[in-house]
Coordinates of C-alpha atoms in Angstrom, one line a residue:
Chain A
X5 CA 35.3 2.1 -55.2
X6 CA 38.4 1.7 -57.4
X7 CA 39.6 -1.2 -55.4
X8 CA 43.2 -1.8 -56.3
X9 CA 43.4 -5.9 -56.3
X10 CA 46.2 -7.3 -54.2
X11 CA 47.9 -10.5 -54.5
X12 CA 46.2 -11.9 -52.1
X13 CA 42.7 -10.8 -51.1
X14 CA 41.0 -11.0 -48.4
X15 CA 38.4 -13.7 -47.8
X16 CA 35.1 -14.5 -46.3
X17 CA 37.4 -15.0 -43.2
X18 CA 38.5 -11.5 -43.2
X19 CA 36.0 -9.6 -43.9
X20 CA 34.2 -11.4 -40.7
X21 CA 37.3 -10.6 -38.6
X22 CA 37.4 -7.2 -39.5
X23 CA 33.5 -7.3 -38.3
X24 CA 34.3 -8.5 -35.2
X25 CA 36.6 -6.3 -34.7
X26 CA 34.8 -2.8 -35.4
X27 CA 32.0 -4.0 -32.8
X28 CA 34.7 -4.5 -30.3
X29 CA 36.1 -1.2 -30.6
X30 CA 32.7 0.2 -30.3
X31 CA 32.1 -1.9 -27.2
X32 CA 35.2 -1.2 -25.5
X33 CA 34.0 2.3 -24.1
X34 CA 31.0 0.5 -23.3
X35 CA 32.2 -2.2 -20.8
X36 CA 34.9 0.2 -19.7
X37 CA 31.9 2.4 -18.6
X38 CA 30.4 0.3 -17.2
X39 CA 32.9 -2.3 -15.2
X40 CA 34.5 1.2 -13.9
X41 CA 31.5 2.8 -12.6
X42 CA 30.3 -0.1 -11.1
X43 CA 33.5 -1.1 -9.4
X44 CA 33.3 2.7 -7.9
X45 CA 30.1 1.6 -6.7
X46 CA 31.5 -2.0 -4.9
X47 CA 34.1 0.1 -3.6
X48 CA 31.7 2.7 -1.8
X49 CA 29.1 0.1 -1.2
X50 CA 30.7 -3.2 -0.8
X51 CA 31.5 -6.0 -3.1
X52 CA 27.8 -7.1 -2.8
X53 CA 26.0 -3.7 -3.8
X54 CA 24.8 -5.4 -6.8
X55 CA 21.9 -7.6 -4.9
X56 CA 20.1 -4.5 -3.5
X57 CA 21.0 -1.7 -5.7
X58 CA 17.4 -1.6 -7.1
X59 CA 16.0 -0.2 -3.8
X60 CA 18.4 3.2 -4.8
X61 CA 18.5 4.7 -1.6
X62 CA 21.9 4.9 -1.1
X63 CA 24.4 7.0 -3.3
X64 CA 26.7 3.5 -4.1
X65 CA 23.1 1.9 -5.0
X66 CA 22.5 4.9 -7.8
X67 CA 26.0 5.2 -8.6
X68 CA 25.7 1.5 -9.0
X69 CA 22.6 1.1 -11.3
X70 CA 23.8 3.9 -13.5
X71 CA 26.6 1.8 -14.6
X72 CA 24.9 -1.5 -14.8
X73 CA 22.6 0.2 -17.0
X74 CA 25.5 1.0 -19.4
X75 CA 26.9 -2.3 -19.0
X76 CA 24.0 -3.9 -19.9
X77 CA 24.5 -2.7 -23.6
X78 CA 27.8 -4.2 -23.8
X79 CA 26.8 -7.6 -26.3
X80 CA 24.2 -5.4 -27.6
X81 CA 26.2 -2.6 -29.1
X82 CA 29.1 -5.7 -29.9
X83 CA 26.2 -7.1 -32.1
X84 CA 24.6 -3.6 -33.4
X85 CA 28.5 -2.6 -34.9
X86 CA 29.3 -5.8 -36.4
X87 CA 26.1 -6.2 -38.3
X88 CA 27.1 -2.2 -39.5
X89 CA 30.0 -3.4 -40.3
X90 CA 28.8 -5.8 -42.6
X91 CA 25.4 -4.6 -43.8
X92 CA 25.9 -0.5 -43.0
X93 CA 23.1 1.3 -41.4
X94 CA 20.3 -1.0 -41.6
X95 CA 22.5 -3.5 -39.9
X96 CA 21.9 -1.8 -36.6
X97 CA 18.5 -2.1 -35.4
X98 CA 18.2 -5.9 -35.9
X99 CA 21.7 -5.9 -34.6
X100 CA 21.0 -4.6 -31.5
X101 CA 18.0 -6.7 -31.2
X102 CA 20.2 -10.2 -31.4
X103 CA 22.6 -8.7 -29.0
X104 CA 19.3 -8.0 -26.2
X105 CA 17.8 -11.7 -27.0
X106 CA 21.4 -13.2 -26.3
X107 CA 20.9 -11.5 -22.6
X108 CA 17.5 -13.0 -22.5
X109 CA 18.5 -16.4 -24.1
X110 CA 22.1 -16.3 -21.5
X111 CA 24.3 -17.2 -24.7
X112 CA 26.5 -14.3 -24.3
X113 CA 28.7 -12.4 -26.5
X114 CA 28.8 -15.7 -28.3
X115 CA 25.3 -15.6 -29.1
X116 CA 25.3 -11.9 -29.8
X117 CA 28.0 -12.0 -32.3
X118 CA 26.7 -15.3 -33.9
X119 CA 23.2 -13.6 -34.4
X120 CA 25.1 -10.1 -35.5
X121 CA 26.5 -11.9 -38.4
X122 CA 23.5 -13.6 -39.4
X123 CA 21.8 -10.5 -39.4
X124 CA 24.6 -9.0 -41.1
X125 CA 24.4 -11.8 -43.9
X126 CA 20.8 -11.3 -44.0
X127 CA 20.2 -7.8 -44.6
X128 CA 23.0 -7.7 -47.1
X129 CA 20.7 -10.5 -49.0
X130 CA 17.7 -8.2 -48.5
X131 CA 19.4 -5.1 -50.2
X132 CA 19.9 -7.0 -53.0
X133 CA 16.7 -8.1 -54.1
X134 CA 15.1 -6.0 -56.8
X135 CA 12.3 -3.9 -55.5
X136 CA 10.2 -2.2 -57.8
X137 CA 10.8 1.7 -57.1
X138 CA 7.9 2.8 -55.4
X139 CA 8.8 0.6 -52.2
X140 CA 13.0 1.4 -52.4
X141 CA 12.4 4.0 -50.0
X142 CA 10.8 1.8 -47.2
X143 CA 13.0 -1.1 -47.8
X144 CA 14.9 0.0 -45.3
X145 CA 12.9 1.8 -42.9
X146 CA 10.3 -0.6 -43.3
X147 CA 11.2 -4.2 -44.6
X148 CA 14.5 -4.8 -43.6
X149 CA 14.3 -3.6 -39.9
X150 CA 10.9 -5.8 -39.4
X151 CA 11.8 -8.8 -41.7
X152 CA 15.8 -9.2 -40.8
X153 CA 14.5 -9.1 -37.0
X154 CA 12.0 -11.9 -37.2
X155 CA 13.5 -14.1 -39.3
X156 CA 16.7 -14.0 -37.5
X157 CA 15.5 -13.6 -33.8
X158 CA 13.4 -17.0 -34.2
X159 CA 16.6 -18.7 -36.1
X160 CA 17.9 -17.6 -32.7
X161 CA 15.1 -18.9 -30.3
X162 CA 14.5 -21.8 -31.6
X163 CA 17.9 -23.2 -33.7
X164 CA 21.1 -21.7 -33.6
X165 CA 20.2 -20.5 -30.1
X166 CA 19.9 -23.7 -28.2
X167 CA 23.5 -25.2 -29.2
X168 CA 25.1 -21.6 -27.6
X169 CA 23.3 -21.8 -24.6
X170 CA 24.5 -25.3 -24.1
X171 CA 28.5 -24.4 -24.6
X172 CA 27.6 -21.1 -22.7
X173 CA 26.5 -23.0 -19.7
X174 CA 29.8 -25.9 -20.5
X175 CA 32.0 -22.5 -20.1
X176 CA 30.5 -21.4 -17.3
X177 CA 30.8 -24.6 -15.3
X178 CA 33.8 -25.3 -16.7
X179 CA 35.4 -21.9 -15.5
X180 CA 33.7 -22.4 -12.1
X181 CA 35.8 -25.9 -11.9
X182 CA 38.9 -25.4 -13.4
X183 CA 41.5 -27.0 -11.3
X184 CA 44.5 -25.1 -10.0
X185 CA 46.7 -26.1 -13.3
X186 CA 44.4 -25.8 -15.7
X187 CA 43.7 -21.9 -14.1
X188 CA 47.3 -21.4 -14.7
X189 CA 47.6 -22.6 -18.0
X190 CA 44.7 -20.9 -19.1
X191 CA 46.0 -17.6 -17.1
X192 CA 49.7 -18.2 -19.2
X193 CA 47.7 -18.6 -22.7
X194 CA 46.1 -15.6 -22.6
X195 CA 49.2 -13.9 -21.0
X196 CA 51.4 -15.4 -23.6
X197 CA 49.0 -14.6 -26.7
X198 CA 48.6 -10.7 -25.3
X199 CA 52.6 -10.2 -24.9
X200 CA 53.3 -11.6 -28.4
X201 CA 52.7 -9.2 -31.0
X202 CA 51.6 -6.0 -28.4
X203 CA 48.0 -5.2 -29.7
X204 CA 48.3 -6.8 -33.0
X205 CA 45.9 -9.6 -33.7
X206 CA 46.8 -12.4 -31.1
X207 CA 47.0 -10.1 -28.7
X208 CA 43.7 -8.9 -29.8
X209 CA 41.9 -12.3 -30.6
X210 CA 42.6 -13.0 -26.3
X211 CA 41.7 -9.3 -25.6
X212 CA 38.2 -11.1 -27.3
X213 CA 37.5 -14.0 -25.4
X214 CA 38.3 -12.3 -21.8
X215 CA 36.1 -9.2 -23.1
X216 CA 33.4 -11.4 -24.2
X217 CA 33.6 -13.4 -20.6
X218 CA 34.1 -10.2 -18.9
X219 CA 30.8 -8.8 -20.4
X220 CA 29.1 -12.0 -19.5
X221 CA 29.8 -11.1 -15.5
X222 CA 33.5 -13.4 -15.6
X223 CA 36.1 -10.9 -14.2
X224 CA 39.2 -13.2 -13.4
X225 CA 40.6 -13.4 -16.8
X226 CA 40.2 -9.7 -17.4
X227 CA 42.9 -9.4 -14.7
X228 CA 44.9 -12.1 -16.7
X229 CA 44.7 -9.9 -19.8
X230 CA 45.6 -6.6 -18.6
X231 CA 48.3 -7.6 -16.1
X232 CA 49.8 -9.4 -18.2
X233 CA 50.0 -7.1 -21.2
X234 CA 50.8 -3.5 -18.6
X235 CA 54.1 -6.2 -18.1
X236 CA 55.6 -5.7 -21.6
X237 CA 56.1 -2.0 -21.9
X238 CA 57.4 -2.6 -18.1
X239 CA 59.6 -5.0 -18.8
X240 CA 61.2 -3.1 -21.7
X241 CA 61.6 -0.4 -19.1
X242 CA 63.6 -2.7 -17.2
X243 CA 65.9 -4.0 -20.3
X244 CA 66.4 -0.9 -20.9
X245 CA 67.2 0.2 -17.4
X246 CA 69.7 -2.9 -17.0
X247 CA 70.9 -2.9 -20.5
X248 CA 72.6 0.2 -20.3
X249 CA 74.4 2.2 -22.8
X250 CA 76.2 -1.3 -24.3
X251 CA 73.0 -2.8 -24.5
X252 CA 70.8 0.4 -25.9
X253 CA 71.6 3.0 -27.8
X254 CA 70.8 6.9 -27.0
X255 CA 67.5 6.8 -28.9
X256 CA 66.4 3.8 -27.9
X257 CA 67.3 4.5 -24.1
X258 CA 65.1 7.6 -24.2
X259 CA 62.1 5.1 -25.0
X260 CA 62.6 4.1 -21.3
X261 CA 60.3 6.5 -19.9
X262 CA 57.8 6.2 -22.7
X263 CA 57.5 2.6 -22.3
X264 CA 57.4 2.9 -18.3
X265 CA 54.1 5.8 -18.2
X266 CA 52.5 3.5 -21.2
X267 CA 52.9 0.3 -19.0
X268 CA 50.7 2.2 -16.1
X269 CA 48.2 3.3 -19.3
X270 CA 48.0 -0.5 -20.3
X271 CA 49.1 0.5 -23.9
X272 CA 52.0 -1.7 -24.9
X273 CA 52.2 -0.5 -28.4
X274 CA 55.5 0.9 -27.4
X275 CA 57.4 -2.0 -27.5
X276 CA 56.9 -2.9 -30.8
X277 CA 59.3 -0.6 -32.4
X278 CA 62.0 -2.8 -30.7
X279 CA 60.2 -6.0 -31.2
X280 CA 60.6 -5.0 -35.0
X281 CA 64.1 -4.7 -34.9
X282 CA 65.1 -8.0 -32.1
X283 CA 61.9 -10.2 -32.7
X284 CA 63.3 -13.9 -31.9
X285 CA 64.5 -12.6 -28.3
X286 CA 62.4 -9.8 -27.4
X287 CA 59.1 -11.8 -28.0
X288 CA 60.2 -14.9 -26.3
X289 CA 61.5 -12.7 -23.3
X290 CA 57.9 -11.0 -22.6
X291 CA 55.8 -13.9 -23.3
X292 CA 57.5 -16.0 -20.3
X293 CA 57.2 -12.9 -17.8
X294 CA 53.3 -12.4 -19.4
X295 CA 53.0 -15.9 -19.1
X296 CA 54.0 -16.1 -15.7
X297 CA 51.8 -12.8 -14.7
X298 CA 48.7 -14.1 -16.4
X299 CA 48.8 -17.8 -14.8
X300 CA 49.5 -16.8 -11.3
X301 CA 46.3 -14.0 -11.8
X302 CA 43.9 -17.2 -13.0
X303 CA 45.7 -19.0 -9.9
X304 CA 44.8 -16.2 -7.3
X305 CA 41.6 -15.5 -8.4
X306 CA 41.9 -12.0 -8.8
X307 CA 39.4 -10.5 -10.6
X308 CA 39.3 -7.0 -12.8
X309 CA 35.9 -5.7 -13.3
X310 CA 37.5 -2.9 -15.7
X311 CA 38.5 -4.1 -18.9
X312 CA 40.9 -1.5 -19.8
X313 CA 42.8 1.4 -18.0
X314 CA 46.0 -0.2 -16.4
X315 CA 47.3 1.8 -13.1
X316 CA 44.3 3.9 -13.0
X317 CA 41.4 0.7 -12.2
X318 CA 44.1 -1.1 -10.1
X319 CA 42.1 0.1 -7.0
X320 CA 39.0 -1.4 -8.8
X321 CA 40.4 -5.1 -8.7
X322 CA 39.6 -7.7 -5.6
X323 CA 42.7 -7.0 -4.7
X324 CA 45.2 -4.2 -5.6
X325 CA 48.5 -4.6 -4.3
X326 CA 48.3 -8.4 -5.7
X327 CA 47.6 -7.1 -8.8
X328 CA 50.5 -4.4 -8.7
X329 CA 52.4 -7.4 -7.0
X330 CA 52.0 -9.6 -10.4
X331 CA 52.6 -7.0 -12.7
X332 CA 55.8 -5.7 -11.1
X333 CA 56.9 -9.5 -10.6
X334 CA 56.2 -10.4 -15.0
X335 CA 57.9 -6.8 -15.5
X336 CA 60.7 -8.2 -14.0
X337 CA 61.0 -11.0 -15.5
X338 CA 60.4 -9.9 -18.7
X339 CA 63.0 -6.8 -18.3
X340 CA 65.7 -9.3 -16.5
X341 CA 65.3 -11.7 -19.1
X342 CA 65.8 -9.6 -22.4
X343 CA 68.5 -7.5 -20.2
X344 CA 70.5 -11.3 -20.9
X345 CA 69.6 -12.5 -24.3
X346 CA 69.9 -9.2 -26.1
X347 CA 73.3 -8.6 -27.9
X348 CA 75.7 -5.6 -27.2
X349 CA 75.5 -2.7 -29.7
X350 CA 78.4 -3.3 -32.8
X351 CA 81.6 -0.6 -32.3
X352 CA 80.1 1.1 -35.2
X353 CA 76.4 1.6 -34.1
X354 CA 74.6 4.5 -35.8
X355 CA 72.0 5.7 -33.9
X356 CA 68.6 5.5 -35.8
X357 CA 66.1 7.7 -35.9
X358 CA 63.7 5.6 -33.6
X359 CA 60.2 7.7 -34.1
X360 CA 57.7 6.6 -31.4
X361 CA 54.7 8.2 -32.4
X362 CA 53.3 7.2 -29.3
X363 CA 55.4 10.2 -27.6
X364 CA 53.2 13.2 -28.9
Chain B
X51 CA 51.6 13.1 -56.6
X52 CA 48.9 13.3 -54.1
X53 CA 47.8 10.4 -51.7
X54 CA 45.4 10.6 -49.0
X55 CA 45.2 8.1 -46.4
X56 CA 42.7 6.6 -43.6
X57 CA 43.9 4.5 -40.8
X58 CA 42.1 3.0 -37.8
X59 CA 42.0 -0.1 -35.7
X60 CA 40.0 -1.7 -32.9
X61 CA 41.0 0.4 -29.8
X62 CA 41.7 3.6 -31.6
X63 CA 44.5 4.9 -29.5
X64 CA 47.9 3.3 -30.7
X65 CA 48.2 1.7 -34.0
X66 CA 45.9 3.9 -35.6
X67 CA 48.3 7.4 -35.2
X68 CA 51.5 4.5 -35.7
X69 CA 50.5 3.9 -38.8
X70 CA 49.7 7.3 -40.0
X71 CA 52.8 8.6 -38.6
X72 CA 54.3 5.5 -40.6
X73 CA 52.8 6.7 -43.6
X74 CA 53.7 9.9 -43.6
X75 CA 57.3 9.4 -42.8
X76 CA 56.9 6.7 -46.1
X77 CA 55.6 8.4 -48.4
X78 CA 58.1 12.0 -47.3
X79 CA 61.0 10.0 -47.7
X80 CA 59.9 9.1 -51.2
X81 CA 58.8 13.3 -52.1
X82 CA 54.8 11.9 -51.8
X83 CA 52.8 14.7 -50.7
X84 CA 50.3 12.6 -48.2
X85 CA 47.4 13.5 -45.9
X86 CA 45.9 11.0 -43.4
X87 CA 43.0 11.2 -41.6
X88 CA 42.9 9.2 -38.4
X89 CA 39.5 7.4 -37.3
X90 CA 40.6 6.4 -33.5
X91 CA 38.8 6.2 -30.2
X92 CA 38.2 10.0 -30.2
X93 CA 36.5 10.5 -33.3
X94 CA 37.7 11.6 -36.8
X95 CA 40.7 13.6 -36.7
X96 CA 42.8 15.4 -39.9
X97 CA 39.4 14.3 -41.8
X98 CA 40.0 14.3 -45.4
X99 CA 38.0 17.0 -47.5
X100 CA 36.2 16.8 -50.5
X101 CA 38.9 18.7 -52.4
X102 CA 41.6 16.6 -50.6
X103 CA 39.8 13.2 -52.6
X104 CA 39.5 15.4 -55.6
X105 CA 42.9 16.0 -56.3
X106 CA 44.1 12.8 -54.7
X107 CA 46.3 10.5 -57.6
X108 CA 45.6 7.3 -55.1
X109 CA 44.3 6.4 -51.6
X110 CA 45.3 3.8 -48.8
X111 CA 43.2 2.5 -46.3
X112 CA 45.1 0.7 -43.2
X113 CA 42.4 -0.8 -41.1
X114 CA 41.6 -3.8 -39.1
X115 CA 37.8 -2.3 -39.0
X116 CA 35.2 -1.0 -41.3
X117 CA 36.3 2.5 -41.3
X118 CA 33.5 5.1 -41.4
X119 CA 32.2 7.0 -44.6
X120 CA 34.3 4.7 -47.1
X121 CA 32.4 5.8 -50.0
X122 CA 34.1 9.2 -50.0
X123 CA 36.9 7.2 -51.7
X124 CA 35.0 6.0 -54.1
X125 CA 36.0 7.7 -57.2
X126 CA 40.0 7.4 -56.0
X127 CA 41.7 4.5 -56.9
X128 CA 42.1 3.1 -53.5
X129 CA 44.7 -0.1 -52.0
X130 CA 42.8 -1.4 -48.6
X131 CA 45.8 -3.3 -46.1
X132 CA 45.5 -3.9 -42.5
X133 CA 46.5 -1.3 -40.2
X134 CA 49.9 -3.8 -38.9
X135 CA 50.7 -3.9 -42.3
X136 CA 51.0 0.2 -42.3
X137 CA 52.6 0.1 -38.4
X138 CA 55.4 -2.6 -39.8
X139 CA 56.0 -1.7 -43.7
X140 CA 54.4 1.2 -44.6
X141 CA 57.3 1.7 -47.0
X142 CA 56.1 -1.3 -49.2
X143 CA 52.5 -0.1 -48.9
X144 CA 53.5 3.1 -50.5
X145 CA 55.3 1.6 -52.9
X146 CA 52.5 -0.9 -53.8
X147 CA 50.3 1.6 -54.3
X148 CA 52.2 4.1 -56.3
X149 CA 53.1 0.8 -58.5
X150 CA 49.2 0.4 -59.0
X151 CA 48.5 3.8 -59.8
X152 CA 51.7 4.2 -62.0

């Protein structure tokens, strides 16, 4: 490609980020999946369905199974896409296969996204060696699928394996034991980092960890996340609503509704068009009331089995009205908050056009 | 002059169409004939033909993931930002772009 070289390029870091990130968008649909249609499932068949569902007798039981089955590919398909993302196709088979040993090893997404990038690494290593042309065309239908797999998977086992495993099982306990301030401060970091740039890359790097821990069978800080972030676009609602025509102008004030139905979607994208223009106040504003909503989540124990949806897996959560309890509560303080800080509109205000692409 | 564009991110249903509609709106206001194609939760959407990448003078991508068939734009001189960079500034984006392909 004709790269066009920017000041400054992107490093080693980067490029691994942006990994992570492609097999996280490729996961998403596959933990959503999952965590809905097995919450469906605890709903029909109480919270316990999991123990017996083998049996399938019932529906709940089938119902049940069917969606474990898909969760079960969430670290997988997390490892599969980042080592494409890094080595293209032939990334995916020995991608996959880190992502399954991780289940087998317990080390979690951790585990499957450590072996995905070694696997990435490694294949890129093995498309470079020269080859003499007769064996180019099993390289990688051949070689690189069997080799990259073997070599990597018993790095895994026996090496960089065992060191995940242990912090795996230190998370674990320590998750299991957190005091009641510790849940809350962990509850108000995540809330915090998902309300400060509204799905840009703090937001997203906490989106990660409570994924990850989600996919792993840890469903408390899922509820942190998503309450916390479906209080933003609320709360900007609320400004707005307070606000009022010295606070807002006519554009803006029509955002109101936008930012209301993408609060119940848990899509807080909305917000940032203001955040651009008022950053200092508007951030600080949503951070406490996402603070607030993700703490007191950790603190309650309420857990999310659905990593994504907003208003429409709220009947999915341990406990629903809590849940619509918190976000209405961080909304509030959010919206109440920036109602105060932000600054009337100048005599001479033009009204700008304020395109929210998120309308169409 | 004629750009074409691809933007995606992780989720695929918010930044991604922010920054193309960012980008379009850019590179209008400057009398750039654009086209973006957006890679988002539901697929490829707008997808950029072969005779769009013929004729293009220069080519963005704005993604925080690998996007899919890159090499399409291999023969286009092509600027690679993140897709926040596109949502916040696309403005400078064009105009680093058009500054690079002259």
């Amino acid at each position: 490609m004709a790269e066009i070289q920017r000041k400054k390029k992107k490093n080693v870091g980067g490029v691994i980020r942006d990994a992570i990130m492609t097999g996280i968008s490729y996961m998403i649909p596959v933990i959503v999946g999952g965590g809905v249609i097995t919450a469906v499932a605890k709903m029909l068949g109480g919270y316990n369905i999991g123990a017996d569902a083998a049996s399938m007798e019932t529906l709940a039981q089938v119902i049940f199974t069917i969606g474990n089955n898909l969760f079960a590919f969430a670290v997988p398909c997390l490892s599969a896409f980042i080592a494409y993302a890094i080595a293209d196709k032939p990334g995916i088979a020995p991608g996959y296969a880190m992502g399954v040993l991780a289940g087998t090893m317990n080390t979690g997404f951790v585990g499957g996204l450590v072996g995905a990038l070694l696997v990435g690494w490694f294949v890129l290593q093995m498309k470079k060696l020269n080859v003499p042309k007769a064996l180019q065309g099993v390289m990688p239908i051949m070689f690189i699928p069997v080799v990259t797999t073997l070599v990597c998977g018993l790095l895994m086992w026996y090496i960089i394996g065992v060191p995940i495993s242990w912090f795996m099982a230190w998370l674990t306990g320590l998750l299991a034991s957190l005091s009641t301030v510790s849940k809350f401060g962990l509850g108000a970091v995540i809330g915090a980092m998902m309300c400060f740039d509204n799905g840009g890359p703090i937001g997203k790097t906490a989106a990660l960890f409570t994924n990850g821990l989600n996919a792993d069978g840890f469903f408390i800080p899922t509820s942190a996340k998503m309450c916390s972030g479906m209080t933003a676009p609320l709360g900007m609602a609320i400004a707005i609503l307070l606000g009022g025509k010295k606070k807002f102008s006519e554009g803006e004030r029509k955002q109101a509704v936008t930012c209301l139905l993408l609060s119940c979607c848990y899509i807080q994208e909305c917000v940032i068009p203001f955040q651009l223009k008022d950053p200092v106040r508007l951030t600080a504003s949503i951070m406490i009331g996402g603070a607030i909503t993700g703490g007191l989540c950790m603190v309650f124990g309420l857990e999310s089995p659905a990593v994504h949806g907003g208003a429409f897996v709220i009947a999915m959560t341990s406990n629903p009205l809590l849940y619509i309890g918190l976000w209405l509560l961080g909304g509030c303080i959010s919206g109440v908050l920036y109602a105060i800080l932000r600054r009337p509109l100048p005599e001479d205000y033009v009204d700008e056009d304020m395109d929210n692409p998120m309308l169409g | 002059m004629f750009i074409v564009a691809v933007a995606s991110c992780p989720v695929g249903i918010a930044h991604t169409y922010m920054a193309a509609a960012n980008l379009k709106k850019a590179a209008q206001a400057k009398g750039i004939e654009i086209k973006v194609e957006t890679q988002g939760a539901t697929g490829i959407e707008d997808e950029l033909t072969a005779e769009d990448i013929a004729r293009a003078d220069g080519a963005i991508i704005a993604s925080d993931v690998r996007i899919k068939n890159p090499g399409r734009l291999e023969p286009v001189p092509t600027l690679t930002v993140g897709v926040s960079e596109a949502v916040k500034d696309a403005k400078s984006v064009i105009e680093e772009l058009v500054e690079a392909i002259g």
